[in-house]
Short mmCIF file of C-alpha atoms in Angstrom, two decimals:
data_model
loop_
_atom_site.label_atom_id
_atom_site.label_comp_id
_atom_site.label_asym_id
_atom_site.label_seq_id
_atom_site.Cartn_x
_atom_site.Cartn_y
_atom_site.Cartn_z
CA UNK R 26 31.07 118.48 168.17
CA UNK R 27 31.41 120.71 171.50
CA UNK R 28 29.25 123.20 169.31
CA UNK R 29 26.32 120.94 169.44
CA UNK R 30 23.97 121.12 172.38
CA UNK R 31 25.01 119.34 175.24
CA UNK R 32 21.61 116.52 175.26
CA UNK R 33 23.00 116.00 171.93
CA UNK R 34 26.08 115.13 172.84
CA UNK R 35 24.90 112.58 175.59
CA UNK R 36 23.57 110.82 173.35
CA UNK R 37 25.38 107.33 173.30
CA UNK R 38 26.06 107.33 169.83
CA UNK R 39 27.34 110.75 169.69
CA UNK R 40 28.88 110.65 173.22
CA UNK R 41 30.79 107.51 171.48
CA UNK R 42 32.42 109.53 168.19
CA UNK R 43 33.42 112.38 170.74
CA UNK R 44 35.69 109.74 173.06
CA UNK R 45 36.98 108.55 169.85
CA UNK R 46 37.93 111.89 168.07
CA UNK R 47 39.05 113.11 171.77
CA UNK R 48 41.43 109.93 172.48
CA UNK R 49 42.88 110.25 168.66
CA UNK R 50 43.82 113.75 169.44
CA UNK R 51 45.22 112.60 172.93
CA UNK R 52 47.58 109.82 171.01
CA UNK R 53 48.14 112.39 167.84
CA UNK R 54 49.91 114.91 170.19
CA UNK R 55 52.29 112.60 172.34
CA UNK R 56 54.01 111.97 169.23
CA UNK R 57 57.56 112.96 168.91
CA UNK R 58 59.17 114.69 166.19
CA UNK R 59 59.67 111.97 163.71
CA UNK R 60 63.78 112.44 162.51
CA UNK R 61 64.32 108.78 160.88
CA UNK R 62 62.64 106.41 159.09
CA UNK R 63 62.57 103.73 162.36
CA UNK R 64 60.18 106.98 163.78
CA UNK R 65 57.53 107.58 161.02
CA UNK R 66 57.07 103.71 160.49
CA UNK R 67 56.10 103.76 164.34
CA UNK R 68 54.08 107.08 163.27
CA UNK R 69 52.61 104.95 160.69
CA UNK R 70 51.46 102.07 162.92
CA UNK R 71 49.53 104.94 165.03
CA UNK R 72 47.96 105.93 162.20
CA UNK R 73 46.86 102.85 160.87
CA UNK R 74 45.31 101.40 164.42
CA UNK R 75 43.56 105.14 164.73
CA UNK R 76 41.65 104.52 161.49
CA UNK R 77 40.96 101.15 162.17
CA UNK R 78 39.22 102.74 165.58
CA UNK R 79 37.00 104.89 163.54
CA UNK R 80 35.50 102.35 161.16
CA UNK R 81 32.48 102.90 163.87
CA UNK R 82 31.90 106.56 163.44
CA UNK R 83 29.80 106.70 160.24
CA UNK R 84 26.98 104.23 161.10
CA UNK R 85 27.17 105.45 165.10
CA UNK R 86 26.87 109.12 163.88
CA UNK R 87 24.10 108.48 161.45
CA UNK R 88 22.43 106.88 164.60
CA UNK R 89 23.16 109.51 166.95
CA UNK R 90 21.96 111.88 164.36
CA UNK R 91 18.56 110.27 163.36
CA UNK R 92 17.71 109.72 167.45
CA UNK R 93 18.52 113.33 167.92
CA UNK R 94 16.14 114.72 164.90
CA UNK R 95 13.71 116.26 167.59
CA UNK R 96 16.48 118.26 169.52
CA UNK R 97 17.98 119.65 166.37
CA UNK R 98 16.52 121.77 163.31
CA UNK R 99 17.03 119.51 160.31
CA UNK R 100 18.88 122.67 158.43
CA UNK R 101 21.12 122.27 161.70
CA UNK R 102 21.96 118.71 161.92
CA UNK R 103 22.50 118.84 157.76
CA UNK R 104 24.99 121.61 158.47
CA UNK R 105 26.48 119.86 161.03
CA UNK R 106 26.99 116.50 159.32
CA UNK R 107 28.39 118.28 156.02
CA UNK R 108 30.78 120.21 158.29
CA UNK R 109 31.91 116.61 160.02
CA UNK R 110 32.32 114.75 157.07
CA UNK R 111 34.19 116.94 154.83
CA UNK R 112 36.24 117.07 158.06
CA UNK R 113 36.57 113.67 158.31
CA UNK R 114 37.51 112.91 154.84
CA UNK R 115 40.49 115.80 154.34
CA UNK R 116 41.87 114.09 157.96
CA UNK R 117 41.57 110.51 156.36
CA UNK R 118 43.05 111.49 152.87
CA UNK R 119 45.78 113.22 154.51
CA UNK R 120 46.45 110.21 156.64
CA UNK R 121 46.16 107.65 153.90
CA UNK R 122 48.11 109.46 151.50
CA UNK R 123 50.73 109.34 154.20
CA UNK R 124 50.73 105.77 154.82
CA UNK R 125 50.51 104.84 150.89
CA UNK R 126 53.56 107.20 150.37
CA UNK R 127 55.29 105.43 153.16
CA UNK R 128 54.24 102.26 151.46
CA UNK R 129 56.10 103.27 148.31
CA UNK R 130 59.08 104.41 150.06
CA UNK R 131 59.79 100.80 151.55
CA UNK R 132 58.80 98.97 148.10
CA UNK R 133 62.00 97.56 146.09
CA UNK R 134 60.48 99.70 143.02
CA UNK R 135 61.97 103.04 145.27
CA UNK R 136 65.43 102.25 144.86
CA UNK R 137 67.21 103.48 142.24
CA UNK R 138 68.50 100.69 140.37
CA UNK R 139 65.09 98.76 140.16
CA UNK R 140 63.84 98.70 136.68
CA UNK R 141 60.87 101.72 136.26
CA UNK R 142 58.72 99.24 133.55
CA UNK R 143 58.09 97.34 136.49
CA UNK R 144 57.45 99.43 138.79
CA UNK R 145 53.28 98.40 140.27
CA UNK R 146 52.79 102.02 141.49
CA UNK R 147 53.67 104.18 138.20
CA UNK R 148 50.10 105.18 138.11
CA UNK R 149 49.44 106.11 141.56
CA UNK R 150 51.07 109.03 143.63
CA UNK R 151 50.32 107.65 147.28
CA UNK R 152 46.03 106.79 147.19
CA UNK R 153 45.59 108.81 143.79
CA UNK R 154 45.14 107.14 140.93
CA UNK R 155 46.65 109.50 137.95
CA UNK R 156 44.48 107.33 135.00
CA UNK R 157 41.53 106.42 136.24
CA UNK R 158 38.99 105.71 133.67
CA UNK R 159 35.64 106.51 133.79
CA UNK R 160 34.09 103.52 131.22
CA UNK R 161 36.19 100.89 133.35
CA UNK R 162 34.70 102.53 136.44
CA UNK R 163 31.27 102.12 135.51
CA UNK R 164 31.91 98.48 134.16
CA UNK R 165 33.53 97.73 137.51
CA UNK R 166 30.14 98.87 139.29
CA UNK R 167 27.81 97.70 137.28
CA UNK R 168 28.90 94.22 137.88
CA UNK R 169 29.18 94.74 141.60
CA UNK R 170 25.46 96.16 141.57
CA UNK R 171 24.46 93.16 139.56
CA UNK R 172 25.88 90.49 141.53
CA UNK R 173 24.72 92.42 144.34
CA UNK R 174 20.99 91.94 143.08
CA UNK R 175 21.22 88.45 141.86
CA UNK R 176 22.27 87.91 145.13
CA UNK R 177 19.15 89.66 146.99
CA UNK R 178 16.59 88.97 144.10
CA UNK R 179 17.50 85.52 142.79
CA UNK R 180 19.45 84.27 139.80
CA UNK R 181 15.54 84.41 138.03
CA UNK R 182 15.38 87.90 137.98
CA UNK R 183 15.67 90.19 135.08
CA UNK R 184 18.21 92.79 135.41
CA UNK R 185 18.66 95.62 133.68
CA UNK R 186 21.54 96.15 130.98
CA UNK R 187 24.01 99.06 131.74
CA UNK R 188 24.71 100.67 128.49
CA UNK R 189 27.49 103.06 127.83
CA UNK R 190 28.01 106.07 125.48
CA UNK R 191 30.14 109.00 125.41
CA UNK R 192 33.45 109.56 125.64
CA UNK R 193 34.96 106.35 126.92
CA UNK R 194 38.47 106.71 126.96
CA UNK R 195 38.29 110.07 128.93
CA UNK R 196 40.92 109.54 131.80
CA UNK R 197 41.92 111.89 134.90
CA UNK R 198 43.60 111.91 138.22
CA UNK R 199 41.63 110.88 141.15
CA UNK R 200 40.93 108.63 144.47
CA UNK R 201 39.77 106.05 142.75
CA UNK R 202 37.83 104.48 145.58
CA UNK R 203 36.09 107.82 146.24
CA UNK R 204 34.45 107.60 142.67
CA UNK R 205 33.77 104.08 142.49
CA UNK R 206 31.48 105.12 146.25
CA UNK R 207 29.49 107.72 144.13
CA UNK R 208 29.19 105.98 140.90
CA UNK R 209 28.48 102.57 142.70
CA UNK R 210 25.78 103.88 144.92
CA UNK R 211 23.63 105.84 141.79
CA UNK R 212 23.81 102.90 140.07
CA UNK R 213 23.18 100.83 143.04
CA UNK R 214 19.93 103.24 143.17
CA UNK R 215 18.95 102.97 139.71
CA UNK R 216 19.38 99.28 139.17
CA UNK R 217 17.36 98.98 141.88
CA UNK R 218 14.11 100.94 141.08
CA UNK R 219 13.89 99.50 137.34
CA UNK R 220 14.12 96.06 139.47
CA UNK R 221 11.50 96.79 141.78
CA UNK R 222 8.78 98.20 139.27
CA UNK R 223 8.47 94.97 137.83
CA UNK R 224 7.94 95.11 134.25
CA UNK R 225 6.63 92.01 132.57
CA UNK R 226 9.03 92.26 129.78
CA UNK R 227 12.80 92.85 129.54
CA UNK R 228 13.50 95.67 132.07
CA UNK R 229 14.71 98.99 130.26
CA UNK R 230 18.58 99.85 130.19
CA UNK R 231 20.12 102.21 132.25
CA UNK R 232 22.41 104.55 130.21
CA UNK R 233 25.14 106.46 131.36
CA UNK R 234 26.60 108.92 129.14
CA UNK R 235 30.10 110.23 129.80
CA UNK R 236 31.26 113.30 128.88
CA UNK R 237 35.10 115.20 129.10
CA UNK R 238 35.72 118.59 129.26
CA UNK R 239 38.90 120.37 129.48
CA UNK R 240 38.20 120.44 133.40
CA UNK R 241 36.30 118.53 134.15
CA UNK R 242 34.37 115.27 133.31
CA UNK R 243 30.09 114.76 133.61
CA UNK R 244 28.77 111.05 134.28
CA UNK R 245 24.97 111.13 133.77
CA UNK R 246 23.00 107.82 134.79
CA UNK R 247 19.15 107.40 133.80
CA UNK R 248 17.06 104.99 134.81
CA UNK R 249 13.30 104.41 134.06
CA UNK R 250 12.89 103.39 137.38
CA UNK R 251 9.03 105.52 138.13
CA UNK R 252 11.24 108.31 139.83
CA UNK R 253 11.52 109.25 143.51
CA UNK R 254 8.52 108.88 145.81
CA UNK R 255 6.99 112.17 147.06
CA UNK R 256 7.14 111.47 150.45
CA UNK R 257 10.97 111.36 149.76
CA UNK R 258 11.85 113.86 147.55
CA UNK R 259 11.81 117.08 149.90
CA UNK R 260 14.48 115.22 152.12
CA UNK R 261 16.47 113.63 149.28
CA UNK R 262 20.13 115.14 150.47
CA UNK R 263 18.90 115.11 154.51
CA UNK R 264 20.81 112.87 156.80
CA UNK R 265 18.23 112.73 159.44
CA UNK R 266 15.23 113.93 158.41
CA UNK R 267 12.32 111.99 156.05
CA UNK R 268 9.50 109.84 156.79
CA UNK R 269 11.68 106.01 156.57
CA UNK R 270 14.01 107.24 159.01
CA UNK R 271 13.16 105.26 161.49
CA UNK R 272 13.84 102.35 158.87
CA UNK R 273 17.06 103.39 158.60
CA UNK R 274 17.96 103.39 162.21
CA UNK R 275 17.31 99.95 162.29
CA UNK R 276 18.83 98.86 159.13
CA UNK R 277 21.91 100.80 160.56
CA UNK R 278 22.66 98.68 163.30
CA UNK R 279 23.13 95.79 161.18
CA UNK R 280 25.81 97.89 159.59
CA UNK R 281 28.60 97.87 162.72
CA UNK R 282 31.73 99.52 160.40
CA UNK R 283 31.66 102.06 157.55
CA UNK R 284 35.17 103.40 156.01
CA UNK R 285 34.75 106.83 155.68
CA UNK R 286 36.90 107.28 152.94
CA UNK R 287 36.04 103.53 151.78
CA UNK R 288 39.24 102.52 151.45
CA UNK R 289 39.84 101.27 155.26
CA UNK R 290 38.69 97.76 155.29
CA UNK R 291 40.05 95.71 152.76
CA UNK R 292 38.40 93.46 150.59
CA UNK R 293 38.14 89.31 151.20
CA UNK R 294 37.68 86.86 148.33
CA UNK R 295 34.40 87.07 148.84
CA UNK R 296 32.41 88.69 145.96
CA UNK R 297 28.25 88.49 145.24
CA UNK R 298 28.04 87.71 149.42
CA UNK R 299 30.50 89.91 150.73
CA UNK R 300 32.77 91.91 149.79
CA UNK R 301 33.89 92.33 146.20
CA UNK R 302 38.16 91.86 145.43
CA UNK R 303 40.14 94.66 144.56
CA UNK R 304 40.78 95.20 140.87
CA UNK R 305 44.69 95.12 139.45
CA UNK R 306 45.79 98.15 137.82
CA UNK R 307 49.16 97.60 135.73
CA UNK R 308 50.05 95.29 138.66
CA UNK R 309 49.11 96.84 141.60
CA UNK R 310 46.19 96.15 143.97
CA UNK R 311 43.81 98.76 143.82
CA UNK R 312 41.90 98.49 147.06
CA UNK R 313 38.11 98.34 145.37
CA UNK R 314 35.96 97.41 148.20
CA UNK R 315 33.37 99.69 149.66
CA UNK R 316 32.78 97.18 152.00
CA UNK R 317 30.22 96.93 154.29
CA UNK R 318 28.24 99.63 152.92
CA UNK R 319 28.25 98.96 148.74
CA UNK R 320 27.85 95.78 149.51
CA UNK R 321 25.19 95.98 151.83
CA UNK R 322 21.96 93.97 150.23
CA UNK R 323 19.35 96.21 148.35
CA UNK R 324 16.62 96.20 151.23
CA UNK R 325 18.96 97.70 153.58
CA UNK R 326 18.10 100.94 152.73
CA UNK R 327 20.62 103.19 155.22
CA UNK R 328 19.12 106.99 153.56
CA UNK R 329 22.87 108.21 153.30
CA UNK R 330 24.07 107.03 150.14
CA UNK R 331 23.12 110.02 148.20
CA UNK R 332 24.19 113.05 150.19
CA UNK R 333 27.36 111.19 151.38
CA UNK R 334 27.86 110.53 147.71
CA UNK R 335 27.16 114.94 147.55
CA UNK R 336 29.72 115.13 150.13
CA UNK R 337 32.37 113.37 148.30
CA UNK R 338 31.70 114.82 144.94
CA UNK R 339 31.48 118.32 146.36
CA UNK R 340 34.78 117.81 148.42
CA UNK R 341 36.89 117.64 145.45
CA UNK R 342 34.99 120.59 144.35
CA UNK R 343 32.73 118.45 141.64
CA UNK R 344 28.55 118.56 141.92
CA UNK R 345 26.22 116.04 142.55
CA UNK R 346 22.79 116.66 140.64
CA UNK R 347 19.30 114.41 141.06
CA UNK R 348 16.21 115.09 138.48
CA UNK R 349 13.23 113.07 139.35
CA UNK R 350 10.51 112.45 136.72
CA UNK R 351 7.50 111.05 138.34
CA UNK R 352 5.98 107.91 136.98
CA UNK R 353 9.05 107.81 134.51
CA UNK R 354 12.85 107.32 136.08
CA UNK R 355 15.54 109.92 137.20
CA UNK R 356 18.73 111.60 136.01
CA UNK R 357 21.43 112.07 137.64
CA UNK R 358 24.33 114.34 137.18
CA UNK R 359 27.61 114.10 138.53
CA UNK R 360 30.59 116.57 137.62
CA UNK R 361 34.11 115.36 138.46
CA UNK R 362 36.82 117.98 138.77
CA UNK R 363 40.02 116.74 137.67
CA UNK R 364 42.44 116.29 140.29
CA UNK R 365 44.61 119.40 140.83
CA UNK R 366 42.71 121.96 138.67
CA UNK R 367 40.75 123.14 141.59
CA UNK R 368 41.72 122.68 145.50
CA UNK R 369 39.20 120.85 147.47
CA UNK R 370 36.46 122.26 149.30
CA UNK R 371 36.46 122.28 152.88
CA UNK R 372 34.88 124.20 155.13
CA UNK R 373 35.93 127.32 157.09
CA UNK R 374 38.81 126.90 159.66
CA UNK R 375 36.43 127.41 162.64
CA UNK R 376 33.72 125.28 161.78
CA UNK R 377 36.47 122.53 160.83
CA UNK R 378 38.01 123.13 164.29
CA UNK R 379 34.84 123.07 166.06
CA UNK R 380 34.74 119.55 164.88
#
């Protein structure tokens, strides 16, 4: 951030993600040399209050960003988010990982003598989920999505049926909450047009079609939704730029916390209303809340969902692909890389620094 121009960085918002990356730092470096297990789970509370700080960088930095869009070349400020968030995520990952591994460590399933077909965490090394299934990800969204619109639209209206083809029992190693972000917000998006065009009859499917490869695995959604608007489509994967974004600066202040890697705030029983409840995986809690942003009503359009959703995708060196037919619906084309095929994509040293 001390690469940006300095009126950028007065700027409240972005003055307010400096102080916080500044006094993390600050804390980060006092810390001893952890040498017993009394020391890391000290280590572990610093970690967990310092993430708990940042829940307020996302929507404050998407602020800052879209009030500075007339000091700042759009190319600039894309850059310069991109840079940030991939940032942002490896820090978090690294940090979580940490804390879930810790986690493990103190569980009675560590010991030696506990009995392995019990254990909750046999399908998880720290945050990543080593079967994650791609059919009982989309299921899991889908019906987030749908209470999500039955919620905003009223129990009267029509949704569309999510139908599923492909290979469905494809499995691979990943952060399951990062996936469940991408998928949920594309089908968020898709649901969402074929809702809003209003057809007088039973509203067209949308399919998605999954598809394994020895490295990877493709999850294409299409909708018949009328496609993107013009007026948006030239700014699709901007953060700041585009003629609604002054609707999204005020749809972002009712939006006060935003998990960066989604996996920070933890889910209540709440579930068409609020938040939706974590999903049990052979046992174990599987943190499934997005929170406040997947399960953020439909009008609240924040303009970040898709080149976040880029971010994330690209960051584990996947793709994130959008073809708009006009009048008709879209396609969308998102590669997964399986977990530890490929190492994740950050950016260079200095620009990561810089941050």
């Amino acid at each position: 951030m001390q690469t940006l121009p300095y009126v950028v960085v007065t700027n409240p918002h972005m003055s307010h993600v400096y102080e916080l990356y500044y006094k993390a730092f600050e804390t980060l470096r006092r810390v001893r040399e952890i040498r017993s297990v009394e020391d890391n789970d000290r280590y572990c509370k610093i970690i967990s209050q310092t993430l708990q700080e940042h829940l307020t960088v996302i929507p404050r930095l998407a602020m800052g960003v879209i009030e500075c869009q007339s000091l700042m070349r759009p190319d600039e400020t894309d850059r310069f988010m991109n840079t940030l968030l991939r940032s942002r995520i490896s820090r978090r990952v690294i940090a979580e990982q940490h804390l879930a591994l810790t986690e493990t460590f103190h569980s009675p399933w560590h010991f030696p003598d506990a009995n392995p077909h019990h254990d909750p965490n046999a399908d998880f090394v720290g945050e990543v989920f080593l079967r994650c299934n791609a059919k009982e990800v989309v299921d899991e969204c889908s019906q987030r999505a749908k209470s999500l619109a039955q919620a905003a639209f009223g129990n009267e209206c029509a949704l569309p049926e999510v139908k599923l083809e492909g290979h469905l029992d494809a499995t691979f190693p990943y952060i399951l909450s990062h996936l469940q972000y991408i998928v949920g917000e594309l089908l968020r998006n898709s649901m969402q047009a074929v809702i809003e065009r209003n057809f007088p009859e039973k509203p067209p499917p949308v399919e998605v079609l999954i598809c394994e490869a020895p490295q990877h695995v493709i999850i294409r959604i299409s909708d018949q939704g009328g496609g993107v608007p013009k007026d948006i489509l030239p700014d699709l994967w901007s953060f700041g730029k585009g003629p609604r974004s002054h609707v999204h600066l005020e749809n972002l202040v009712q939006v006060p916390k935003m998990a960066a890697t989604m996996q920070e705030l933890k889910a209540s029983n709440q579930t068409a209303s609020g938040t939706i409840q974590g999903a049990a995986k052979d046992g174990r809690l599987v943190d499934g809340s997005l929170s406040s942003l997947t399960s953020r009503p439909p009008n609240l359009r924040l303009g970040m969902g898709l080149p976040m959703s880029r971010v994330y995708a690209e960051y584990w060196a996947g793709n994130l692909e959008l073809h708009s037919l006009e009048g008709y619906g879209v396609d969308a084309f998102l590669q997964i890389s399986k977990l530890g095929n490929k190492n994740e994509q950050l950016s260079t040293r200095a620009s990561m620094d810089a941050v």
